[in-house]
Short mmCIF file of C-alpha atoms in Angstrom, two decimals:
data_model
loop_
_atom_site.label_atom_id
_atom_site.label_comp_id
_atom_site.label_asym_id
_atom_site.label_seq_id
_atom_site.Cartn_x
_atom_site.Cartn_y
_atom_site.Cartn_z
CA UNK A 1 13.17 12.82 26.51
CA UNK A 2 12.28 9.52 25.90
CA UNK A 3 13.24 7.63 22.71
CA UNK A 4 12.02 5.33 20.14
CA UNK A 5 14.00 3.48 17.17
CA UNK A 6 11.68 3.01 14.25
CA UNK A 7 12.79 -0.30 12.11
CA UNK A 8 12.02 0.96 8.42
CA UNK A 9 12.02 4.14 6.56
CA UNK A 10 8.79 3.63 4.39
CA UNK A 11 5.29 5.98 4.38
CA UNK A 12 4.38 4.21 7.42
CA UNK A 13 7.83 3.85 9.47
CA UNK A 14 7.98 7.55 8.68
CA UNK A 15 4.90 8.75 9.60
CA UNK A 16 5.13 7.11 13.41
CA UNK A 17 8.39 8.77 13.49
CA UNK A 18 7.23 12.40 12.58
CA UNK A 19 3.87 11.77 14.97
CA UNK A 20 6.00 10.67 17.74
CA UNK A 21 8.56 13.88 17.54
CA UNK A 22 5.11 15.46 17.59
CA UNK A 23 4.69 14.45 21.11
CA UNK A 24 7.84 15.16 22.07
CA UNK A 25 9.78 11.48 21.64
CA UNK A 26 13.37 11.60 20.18
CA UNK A 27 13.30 9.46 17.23
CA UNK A 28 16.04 7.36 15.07
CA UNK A 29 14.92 5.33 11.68
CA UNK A 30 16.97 2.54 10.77
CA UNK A 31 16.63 1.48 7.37
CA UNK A 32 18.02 -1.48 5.07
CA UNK A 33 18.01 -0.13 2.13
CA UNK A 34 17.02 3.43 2.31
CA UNK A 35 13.92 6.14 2.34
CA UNK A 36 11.20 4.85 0.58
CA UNK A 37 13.44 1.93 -0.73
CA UNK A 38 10.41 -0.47 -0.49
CA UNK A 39 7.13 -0.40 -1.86
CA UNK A 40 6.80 3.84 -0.84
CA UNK A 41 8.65 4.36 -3.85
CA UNK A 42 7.46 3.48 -7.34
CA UNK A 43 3.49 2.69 -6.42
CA UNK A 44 0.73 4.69 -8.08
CA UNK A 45 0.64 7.22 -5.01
CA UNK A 46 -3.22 7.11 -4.88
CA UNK A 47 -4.80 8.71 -1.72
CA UNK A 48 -7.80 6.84 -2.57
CA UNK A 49 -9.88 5.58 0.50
CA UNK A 50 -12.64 5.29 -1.47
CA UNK A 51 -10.74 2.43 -3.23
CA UNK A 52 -8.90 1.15 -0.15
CA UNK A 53 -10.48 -1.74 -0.03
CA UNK A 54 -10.54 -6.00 1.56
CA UNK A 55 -7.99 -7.08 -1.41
CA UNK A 56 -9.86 -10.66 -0.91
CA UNK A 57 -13.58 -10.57 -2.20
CA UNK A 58 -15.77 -13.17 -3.39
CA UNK A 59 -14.67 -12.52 -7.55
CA UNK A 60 -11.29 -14.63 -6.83
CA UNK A 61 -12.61 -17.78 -6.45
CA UNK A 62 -13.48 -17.20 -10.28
CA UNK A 63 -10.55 -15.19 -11.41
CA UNK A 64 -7.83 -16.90 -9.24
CA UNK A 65 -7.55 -20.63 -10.51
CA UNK A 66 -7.87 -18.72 -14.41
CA UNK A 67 -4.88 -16.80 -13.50
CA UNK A 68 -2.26 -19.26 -12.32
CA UNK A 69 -2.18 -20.89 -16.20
CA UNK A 70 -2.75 -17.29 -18.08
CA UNK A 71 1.02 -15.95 -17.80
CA UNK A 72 -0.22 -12.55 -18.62
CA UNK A 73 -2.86 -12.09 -15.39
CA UNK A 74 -2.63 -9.61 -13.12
CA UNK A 75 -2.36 -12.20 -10.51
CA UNK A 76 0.90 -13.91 -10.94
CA UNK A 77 2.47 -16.87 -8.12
CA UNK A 78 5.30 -19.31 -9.22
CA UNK A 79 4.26 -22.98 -9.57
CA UNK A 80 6.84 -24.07 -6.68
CA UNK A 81 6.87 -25.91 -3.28
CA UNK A 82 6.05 -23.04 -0.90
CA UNK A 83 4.56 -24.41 1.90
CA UNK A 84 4.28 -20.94 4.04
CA UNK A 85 3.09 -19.46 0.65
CA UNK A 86 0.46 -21.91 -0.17
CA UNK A 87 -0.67 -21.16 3.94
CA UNK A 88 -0.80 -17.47 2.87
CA UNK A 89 -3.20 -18.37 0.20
CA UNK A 90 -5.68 -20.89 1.82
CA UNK A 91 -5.99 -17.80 4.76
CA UNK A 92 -6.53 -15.45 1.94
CA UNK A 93 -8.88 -17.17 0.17
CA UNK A 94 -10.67 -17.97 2.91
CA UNK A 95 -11.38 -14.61 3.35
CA UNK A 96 -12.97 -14.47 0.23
CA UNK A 97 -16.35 -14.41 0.89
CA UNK A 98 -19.20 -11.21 1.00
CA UNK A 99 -19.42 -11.77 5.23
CA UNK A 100 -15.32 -11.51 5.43
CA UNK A 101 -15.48 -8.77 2.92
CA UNK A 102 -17.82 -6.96 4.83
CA UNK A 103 -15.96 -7.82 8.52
CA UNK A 104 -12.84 -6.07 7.10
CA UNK A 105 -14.43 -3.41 4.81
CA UNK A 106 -16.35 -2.53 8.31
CA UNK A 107 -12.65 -2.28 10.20
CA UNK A 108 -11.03 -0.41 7.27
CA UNK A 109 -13.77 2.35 6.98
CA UNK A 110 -12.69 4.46 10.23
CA UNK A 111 -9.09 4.67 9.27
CA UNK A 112 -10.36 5.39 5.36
CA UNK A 113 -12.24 8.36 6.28
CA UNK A 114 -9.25 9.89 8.66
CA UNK A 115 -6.51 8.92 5.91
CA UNK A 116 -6.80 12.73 3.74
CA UNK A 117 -7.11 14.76 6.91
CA UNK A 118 -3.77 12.75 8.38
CA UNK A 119 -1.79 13.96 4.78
CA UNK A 120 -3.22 17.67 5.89
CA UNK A 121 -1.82 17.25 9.13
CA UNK A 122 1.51 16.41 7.83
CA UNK A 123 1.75 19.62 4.99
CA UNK A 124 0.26 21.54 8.13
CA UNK A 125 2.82 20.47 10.23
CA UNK A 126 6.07 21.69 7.51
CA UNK A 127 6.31 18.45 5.62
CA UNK A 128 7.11 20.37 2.56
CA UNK A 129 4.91 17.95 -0.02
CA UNK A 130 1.68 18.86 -1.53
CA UNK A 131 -1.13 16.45 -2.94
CA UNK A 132 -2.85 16.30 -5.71
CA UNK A 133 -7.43 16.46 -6.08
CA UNK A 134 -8.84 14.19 -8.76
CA UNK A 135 -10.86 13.14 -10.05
CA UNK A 136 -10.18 9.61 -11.10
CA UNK A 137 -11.28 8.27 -14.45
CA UNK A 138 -12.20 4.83 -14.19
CA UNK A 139 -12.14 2.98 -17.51
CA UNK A 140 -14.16 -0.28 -19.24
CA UNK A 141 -14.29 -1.89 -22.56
CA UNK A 142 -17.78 -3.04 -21.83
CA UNK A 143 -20.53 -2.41 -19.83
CA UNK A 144 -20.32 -5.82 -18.13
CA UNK A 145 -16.89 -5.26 -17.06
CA UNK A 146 -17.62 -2.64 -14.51
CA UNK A 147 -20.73 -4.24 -12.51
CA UNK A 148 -17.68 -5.75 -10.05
CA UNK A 149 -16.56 -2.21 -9.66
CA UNK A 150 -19.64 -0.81 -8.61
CA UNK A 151 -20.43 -3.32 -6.18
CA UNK A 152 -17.28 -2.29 -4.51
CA UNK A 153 -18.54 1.08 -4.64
CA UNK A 154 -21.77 0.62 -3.27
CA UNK A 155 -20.24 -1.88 -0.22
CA UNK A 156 -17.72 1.16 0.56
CA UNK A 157 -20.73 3.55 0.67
CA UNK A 158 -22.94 0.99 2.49
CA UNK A 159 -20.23 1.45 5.53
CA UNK A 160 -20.10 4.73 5.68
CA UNK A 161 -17.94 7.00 3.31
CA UNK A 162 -18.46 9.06 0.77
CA UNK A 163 -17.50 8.07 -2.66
CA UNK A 164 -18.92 10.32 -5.52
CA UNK A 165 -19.25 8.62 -8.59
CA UNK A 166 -20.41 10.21 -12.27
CA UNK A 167 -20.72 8.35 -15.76
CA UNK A 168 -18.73 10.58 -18.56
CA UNK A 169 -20.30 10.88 -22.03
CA UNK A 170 -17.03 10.86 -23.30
CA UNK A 171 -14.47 8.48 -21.85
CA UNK A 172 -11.47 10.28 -23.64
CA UNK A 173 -13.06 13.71 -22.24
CA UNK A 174 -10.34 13.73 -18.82
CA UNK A 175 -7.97 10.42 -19.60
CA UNK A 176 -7.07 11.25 -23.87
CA UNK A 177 -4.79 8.76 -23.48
CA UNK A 178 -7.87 6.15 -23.50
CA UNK A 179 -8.22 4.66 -26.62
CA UNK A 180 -11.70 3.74 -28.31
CA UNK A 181 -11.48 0.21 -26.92
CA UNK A 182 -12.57 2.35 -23.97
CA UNK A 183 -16.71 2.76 -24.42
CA UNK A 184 -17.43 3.30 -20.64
CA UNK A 185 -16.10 5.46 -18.01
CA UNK A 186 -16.60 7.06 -14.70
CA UNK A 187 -14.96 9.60 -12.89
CA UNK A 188 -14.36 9.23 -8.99
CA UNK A 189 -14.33 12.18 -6.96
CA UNK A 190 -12.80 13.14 -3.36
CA UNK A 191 -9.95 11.33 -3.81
CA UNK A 192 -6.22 12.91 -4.22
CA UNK A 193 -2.76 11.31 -5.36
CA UNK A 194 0.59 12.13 -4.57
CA UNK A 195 4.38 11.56 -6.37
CA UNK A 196 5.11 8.47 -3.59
CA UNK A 197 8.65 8.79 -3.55
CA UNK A 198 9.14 12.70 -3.37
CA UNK A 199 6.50 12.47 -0.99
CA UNK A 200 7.90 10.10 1.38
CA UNK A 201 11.63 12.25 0.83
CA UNK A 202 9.80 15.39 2.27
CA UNK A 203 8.42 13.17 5.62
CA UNK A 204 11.67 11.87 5.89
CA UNK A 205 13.31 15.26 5.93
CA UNK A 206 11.00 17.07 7.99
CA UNK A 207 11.78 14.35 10.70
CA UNK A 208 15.53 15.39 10.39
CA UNK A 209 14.74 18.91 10.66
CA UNK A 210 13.06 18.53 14.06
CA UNK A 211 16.33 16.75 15.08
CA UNK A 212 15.55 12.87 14.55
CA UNK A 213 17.95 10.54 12.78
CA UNK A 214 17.36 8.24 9.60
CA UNK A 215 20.45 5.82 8.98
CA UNK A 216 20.29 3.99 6.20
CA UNK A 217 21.90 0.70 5.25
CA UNK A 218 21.52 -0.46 8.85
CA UNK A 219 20.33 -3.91 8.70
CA UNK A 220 18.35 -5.02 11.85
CA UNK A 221 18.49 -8.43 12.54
CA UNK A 222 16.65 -9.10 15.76
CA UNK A 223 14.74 -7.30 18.38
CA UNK A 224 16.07 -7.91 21.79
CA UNK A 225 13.54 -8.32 24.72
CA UNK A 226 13.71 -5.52 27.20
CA UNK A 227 16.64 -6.06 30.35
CA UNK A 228 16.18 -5.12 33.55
CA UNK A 229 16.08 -1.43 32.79
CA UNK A 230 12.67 -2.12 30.97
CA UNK A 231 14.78 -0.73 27.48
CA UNK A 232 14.35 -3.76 24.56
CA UNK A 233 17.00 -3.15 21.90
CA UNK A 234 17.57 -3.99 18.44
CA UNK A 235 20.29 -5.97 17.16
CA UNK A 236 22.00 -5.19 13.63
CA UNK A 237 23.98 -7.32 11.04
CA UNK A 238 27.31 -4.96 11.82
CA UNK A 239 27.09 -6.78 15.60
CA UNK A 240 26.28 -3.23 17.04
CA UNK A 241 23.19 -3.16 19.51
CA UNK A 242 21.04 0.00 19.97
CA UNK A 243 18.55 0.38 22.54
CA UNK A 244 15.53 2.49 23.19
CA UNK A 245 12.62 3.53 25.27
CA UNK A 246 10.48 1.96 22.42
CA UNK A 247 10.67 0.30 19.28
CA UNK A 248 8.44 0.04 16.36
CA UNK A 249 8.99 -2.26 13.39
CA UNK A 250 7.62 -0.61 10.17
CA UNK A 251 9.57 -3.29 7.80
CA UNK A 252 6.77 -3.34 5.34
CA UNK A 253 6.99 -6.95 3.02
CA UNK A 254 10.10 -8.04 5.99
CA UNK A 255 7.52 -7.67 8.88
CA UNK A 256 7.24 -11.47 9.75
CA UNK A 257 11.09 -11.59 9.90
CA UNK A 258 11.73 -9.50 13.21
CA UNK A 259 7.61 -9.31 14.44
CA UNK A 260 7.61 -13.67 13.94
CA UNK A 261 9.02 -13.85 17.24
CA UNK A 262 7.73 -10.92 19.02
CA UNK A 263 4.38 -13.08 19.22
CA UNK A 264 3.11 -12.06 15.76
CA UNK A 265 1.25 -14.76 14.09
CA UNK A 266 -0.55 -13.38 11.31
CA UNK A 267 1.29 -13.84 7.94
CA UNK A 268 2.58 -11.27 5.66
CA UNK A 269 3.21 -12.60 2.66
CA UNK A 270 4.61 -10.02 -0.56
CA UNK A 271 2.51 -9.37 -2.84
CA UNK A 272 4.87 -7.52 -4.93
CA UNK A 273 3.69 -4.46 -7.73
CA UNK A 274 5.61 -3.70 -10.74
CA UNK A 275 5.54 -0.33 -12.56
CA UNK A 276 7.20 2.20 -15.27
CA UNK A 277 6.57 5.76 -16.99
CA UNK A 278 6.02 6.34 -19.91
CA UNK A 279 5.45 9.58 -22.04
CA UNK A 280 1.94 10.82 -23.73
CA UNK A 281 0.95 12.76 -26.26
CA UNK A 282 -1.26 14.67 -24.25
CA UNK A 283 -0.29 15.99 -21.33
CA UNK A 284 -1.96 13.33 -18.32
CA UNK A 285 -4.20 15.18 -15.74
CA UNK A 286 -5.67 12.82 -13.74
CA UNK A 287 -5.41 9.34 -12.81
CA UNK A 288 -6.70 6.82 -14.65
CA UNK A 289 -8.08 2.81 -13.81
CA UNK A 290 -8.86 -0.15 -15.49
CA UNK A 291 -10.06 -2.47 -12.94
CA UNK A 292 -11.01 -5.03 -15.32
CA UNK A 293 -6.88 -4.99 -16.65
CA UNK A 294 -5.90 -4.01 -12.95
CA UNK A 295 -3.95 -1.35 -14.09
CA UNK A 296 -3.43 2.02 -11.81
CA UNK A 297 -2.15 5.22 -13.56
CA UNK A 298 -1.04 8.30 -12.39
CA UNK A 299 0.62 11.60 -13.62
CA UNK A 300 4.14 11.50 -12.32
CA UNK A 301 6.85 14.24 -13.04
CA UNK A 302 5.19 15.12 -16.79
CA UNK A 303 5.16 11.90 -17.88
CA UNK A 304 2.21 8.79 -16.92
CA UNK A 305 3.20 5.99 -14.23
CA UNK A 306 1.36 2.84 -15.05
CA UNK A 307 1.39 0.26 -12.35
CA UNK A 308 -0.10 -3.08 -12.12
CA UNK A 309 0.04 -7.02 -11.31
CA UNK A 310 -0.26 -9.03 -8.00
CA UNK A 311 2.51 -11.36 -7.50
CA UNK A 312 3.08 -13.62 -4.73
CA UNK A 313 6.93 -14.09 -4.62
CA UNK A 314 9.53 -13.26 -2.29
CA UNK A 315 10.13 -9.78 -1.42
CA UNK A 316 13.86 -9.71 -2.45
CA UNK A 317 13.45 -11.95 -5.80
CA UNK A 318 14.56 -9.90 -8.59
CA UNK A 319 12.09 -7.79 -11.29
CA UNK A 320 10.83 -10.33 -13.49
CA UNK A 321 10.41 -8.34 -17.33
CA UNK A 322 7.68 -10.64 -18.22
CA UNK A 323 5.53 -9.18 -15.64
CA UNK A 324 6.21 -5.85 -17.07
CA UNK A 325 5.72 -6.80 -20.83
CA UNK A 326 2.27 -8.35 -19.96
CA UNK A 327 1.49 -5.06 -18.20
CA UNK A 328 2.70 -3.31 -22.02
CA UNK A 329 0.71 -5.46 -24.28
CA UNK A 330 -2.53 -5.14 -21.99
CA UNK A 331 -1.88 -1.18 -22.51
CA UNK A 332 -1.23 -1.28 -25.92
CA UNK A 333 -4.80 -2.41 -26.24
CA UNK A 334 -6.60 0.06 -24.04
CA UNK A 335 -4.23 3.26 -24.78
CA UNK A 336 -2.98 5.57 -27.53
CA UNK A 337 -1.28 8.36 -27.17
CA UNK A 338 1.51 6.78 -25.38
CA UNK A 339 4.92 5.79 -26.48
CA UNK A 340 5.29 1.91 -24.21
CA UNK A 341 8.49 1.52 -25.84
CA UNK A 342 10.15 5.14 -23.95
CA UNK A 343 9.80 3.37 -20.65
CA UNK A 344 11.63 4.89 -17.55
CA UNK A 345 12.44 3.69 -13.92
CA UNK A 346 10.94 -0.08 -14.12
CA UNK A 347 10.50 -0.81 -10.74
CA UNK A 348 9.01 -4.18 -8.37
CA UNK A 349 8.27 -3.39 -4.94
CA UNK A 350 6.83 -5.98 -2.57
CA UNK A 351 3.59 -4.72 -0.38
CA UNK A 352 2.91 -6.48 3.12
CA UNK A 353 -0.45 -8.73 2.19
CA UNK A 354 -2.31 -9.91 5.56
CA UNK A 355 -4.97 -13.07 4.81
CA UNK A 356 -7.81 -10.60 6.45
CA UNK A 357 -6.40 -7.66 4.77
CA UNK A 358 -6.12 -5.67 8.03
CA UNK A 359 -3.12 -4.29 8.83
CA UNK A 360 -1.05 -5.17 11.58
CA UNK A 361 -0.96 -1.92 14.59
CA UNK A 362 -0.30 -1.88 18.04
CA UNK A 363 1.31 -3.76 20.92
CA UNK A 364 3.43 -7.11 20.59
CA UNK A 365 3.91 -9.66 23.28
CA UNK A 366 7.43 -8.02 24.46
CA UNK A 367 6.76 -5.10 26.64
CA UNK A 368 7.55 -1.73 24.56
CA UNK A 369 7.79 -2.87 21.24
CA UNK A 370 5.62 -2.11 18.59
CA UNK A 371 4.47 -3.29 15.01
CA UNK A 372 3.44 -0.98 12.11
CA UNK A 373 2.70 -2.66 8.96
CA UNK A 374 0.40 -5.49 7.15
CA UNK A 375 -1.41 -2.50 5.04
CA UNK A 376 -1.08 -4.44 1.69
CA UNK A 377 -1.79 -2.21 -0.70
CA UNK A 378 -2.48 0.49 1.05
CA UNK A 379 0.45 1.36 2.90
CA UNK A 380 0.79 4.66 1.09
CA UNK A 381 -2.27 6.49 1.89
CA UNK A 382 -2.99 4.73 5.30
CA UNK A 383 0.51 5.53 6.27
CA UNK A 384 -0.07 8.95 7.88
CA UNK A 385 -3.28 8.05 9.22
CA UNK A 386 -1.61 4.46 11.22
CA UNK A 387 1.61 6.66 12.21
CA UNK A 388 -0.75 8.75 13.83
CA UNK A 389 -2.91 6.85 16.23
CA UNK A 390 0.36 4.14 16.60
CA UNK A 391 1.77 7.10 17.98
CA UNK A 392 -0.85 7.97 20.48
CA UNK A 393 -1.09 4.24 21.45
CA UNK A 394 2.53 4.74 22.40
CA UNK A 395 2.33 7.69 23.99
CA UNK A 396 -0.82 7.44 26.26
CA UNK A 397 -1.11 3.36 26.44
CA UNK A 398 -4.69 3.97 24.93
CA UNK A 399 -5.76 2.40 21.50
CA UNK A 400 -7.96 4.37 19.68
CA UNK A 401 -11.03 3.40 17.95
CA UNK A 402 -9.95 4.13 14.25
CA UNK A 403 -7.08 0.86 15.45
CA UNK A 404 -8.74 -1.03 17.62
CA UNK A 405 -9.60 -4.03 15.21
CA UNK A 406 -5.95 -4.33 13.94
CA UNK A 407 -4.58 -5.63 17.22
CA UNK A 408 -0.90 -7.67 16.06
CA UNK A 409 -2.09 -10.27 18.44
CA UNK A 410 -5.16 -11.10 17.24
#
């Protein structure tokens, strides 16, 4: 039985894992931290392709230079010497233009539209999770405020998918926890959401049911090119060397670290997501957003899980609070209902941000090692999906289609 060490114990890491015990490969996760320690955890779990989406569009070049002197914009970057950063963002913006949009919109679509049947898969497959149908209630002051929105609706049904949109009389009518600042609202069907972290728990556990291995605190360090057995190895911080028939690095925000010098050019910067519960008077049903306040909202374990902000930092800087109080006073506005002082489990997680927005999935330059990762935003409901056709590019040597344009080389 051949073997493969996965390098990261997130949605995506294990995902590749499960798919590749589906076809028979022994598999061992090595994690720093632990399962769904990263971004997996405390995210909005949306399974949203409708909203899985080029992160770079042609709106930043008038919201971006506003937000670096408002301290309480969604988009947040220290005002330091960075020079890799300030690379990131040059790329990035770059990209923000309607042809670029369209280039990656055009790449994401195919692995959009397989993204729900690859969670059915897994639940099919004894991954003891459920998820959750919609709709979505999307959320405006003003009428103005959602023409951005819309575009992005019409460009994702423009390439191909489905994305059923209706206007509610009554924005308070599925989201009560809307307050009246709220005049206009949609709601989004054939989308789903999840509980991220329980989620991810129940993939990681049906792996170790079918006899694969997650360790946890095991700090890789450095992927070894293969010897003369053809076997590449990975190295960890303890001094101990493992080595396998195939390694895949899944290290989410880390990627660059140990894929840098596999031949992996393309930058992944953090663009790190903070997040808390809260409780509401009314029970919440359905997840709510508020593009204009980039704000994401899901019910999570009876109470309401508001995430929000972009922020370029490191992936290991601490929580900062003033990105969570900016996320409380622009709520404070826009809800009632909702006691923002009762907050539980304030989290920051840093998501893997590519300049093109495509993620990262496929071959390296050293023979049998493998990158998963680069998904930005989108790691969670993209994770089955990439784990999926990774594996079968493993497997068979064949890249399929739905992954063809997210070539690590490129």
């Amino acid at each position: 039985m051949k073997k493969t060490i996965v390098v990261g114990a997130g949605m995506v890491g294990l995902a590749t894992a499960w798919h590749l015990q589906q076809r028979g490969y022994d598999v061992e996760v090595l994690d720093k931290h632990g399962v769904a320690g990263g971004a997996s955890w405390g995210n909005a779990g949306w399974l949203a392709p409708a909203k899985t989406i080029p992160l770079s569009d042609p709106s930043l070049w008038r919201y971006g230079p506003k937000a670096l002197f408002d301290p309480d914009a969604a988009l947040s970057m220290p005002v330091r010497f960075n020079p890799s950063l300030w690379l990131f963002l040059a790329r990035f913006m770059a990209q923000a233009t309607q042809r670029a949009w369209d280039e990656t919109m055009a790449a994401l679509t195919p692995i959009d539209r397989a993204a729900l049947v690859a969670f059915e898969e897994l639940e099919l497959g004894g991954v003891e999770a459920t998820s959750t149908s919609g709709p979505f209630v999307i959320g405006f002051e003003e009428e103005s405020q959602s023409h951005g929105f819309l575009r992005e609706i019409d460009g994702v049904v423009r390439h191909g998918q489905q994305a059923p949109l209706e206007r509610l009389d009554d924005p308070r009518e599925l989201a009560p926890m809307l307050s009246e600042e709220i005049r206009v609202a949609y709601r989004l069907e054939g989308q789903r959401f999840i509980e991220p972290g329980p989620y991810v728990e129940a993939v990681a556990e049906a792996v170790r049911r079918r006899g694969g291995t997650i360790r946890t605190g095991a700090e890789v360090v450095h992927v070894a090119h293969p010897g003369v057995d053809r076997r590449p190895a990975v190295l960890l911080r303890t001094g101990e060397r493992l080595e396998a028939d195939t390694i895949v690095v899944a290290t989410g925000a880390w990627l660059s670290d140990l894929a840098r010098p596999l031949g992996v050019r393309t930058l992944v910067q953090a663009g790190r997501g903070y997040s808390f519960s809260v409780p509401t008077d009314v029970p919440a049903r359905h997840p709510v957003y508020l593009p204009h306040h980039r704000m994401a909202c899901t019910p999570y374990q009876g109470r309401f899980r508001i995430a929000g902000t972009m922020e370029f930092r490191g992936p290991d800087e601490p929580l900062y609070p003033r990105r969570i109080e900016s996320i409380v006073r622009q709520a404070g506005r826009v809800m009632t209902g909702v006691d923002l002082d009762d907050r539980q489990d304030e989290w920051v997680g840093s998501r893997p941000v590519t300049p093109d927005g495509k993620p990262l999935l496929g071959r390296t330059a050293v023979e049998n090692v493998y990158v998963a990762g680069g998904h930005g935003m989108w790691g969670v409901v993209l994770g089955p999906a990439s784990g999926k056709y990774l594996a079968e590019l493993i497997d068979t040597g064949q890249t399929h289609p739905v992954i063809r344009d997210f070539d690590p080389l490129r």
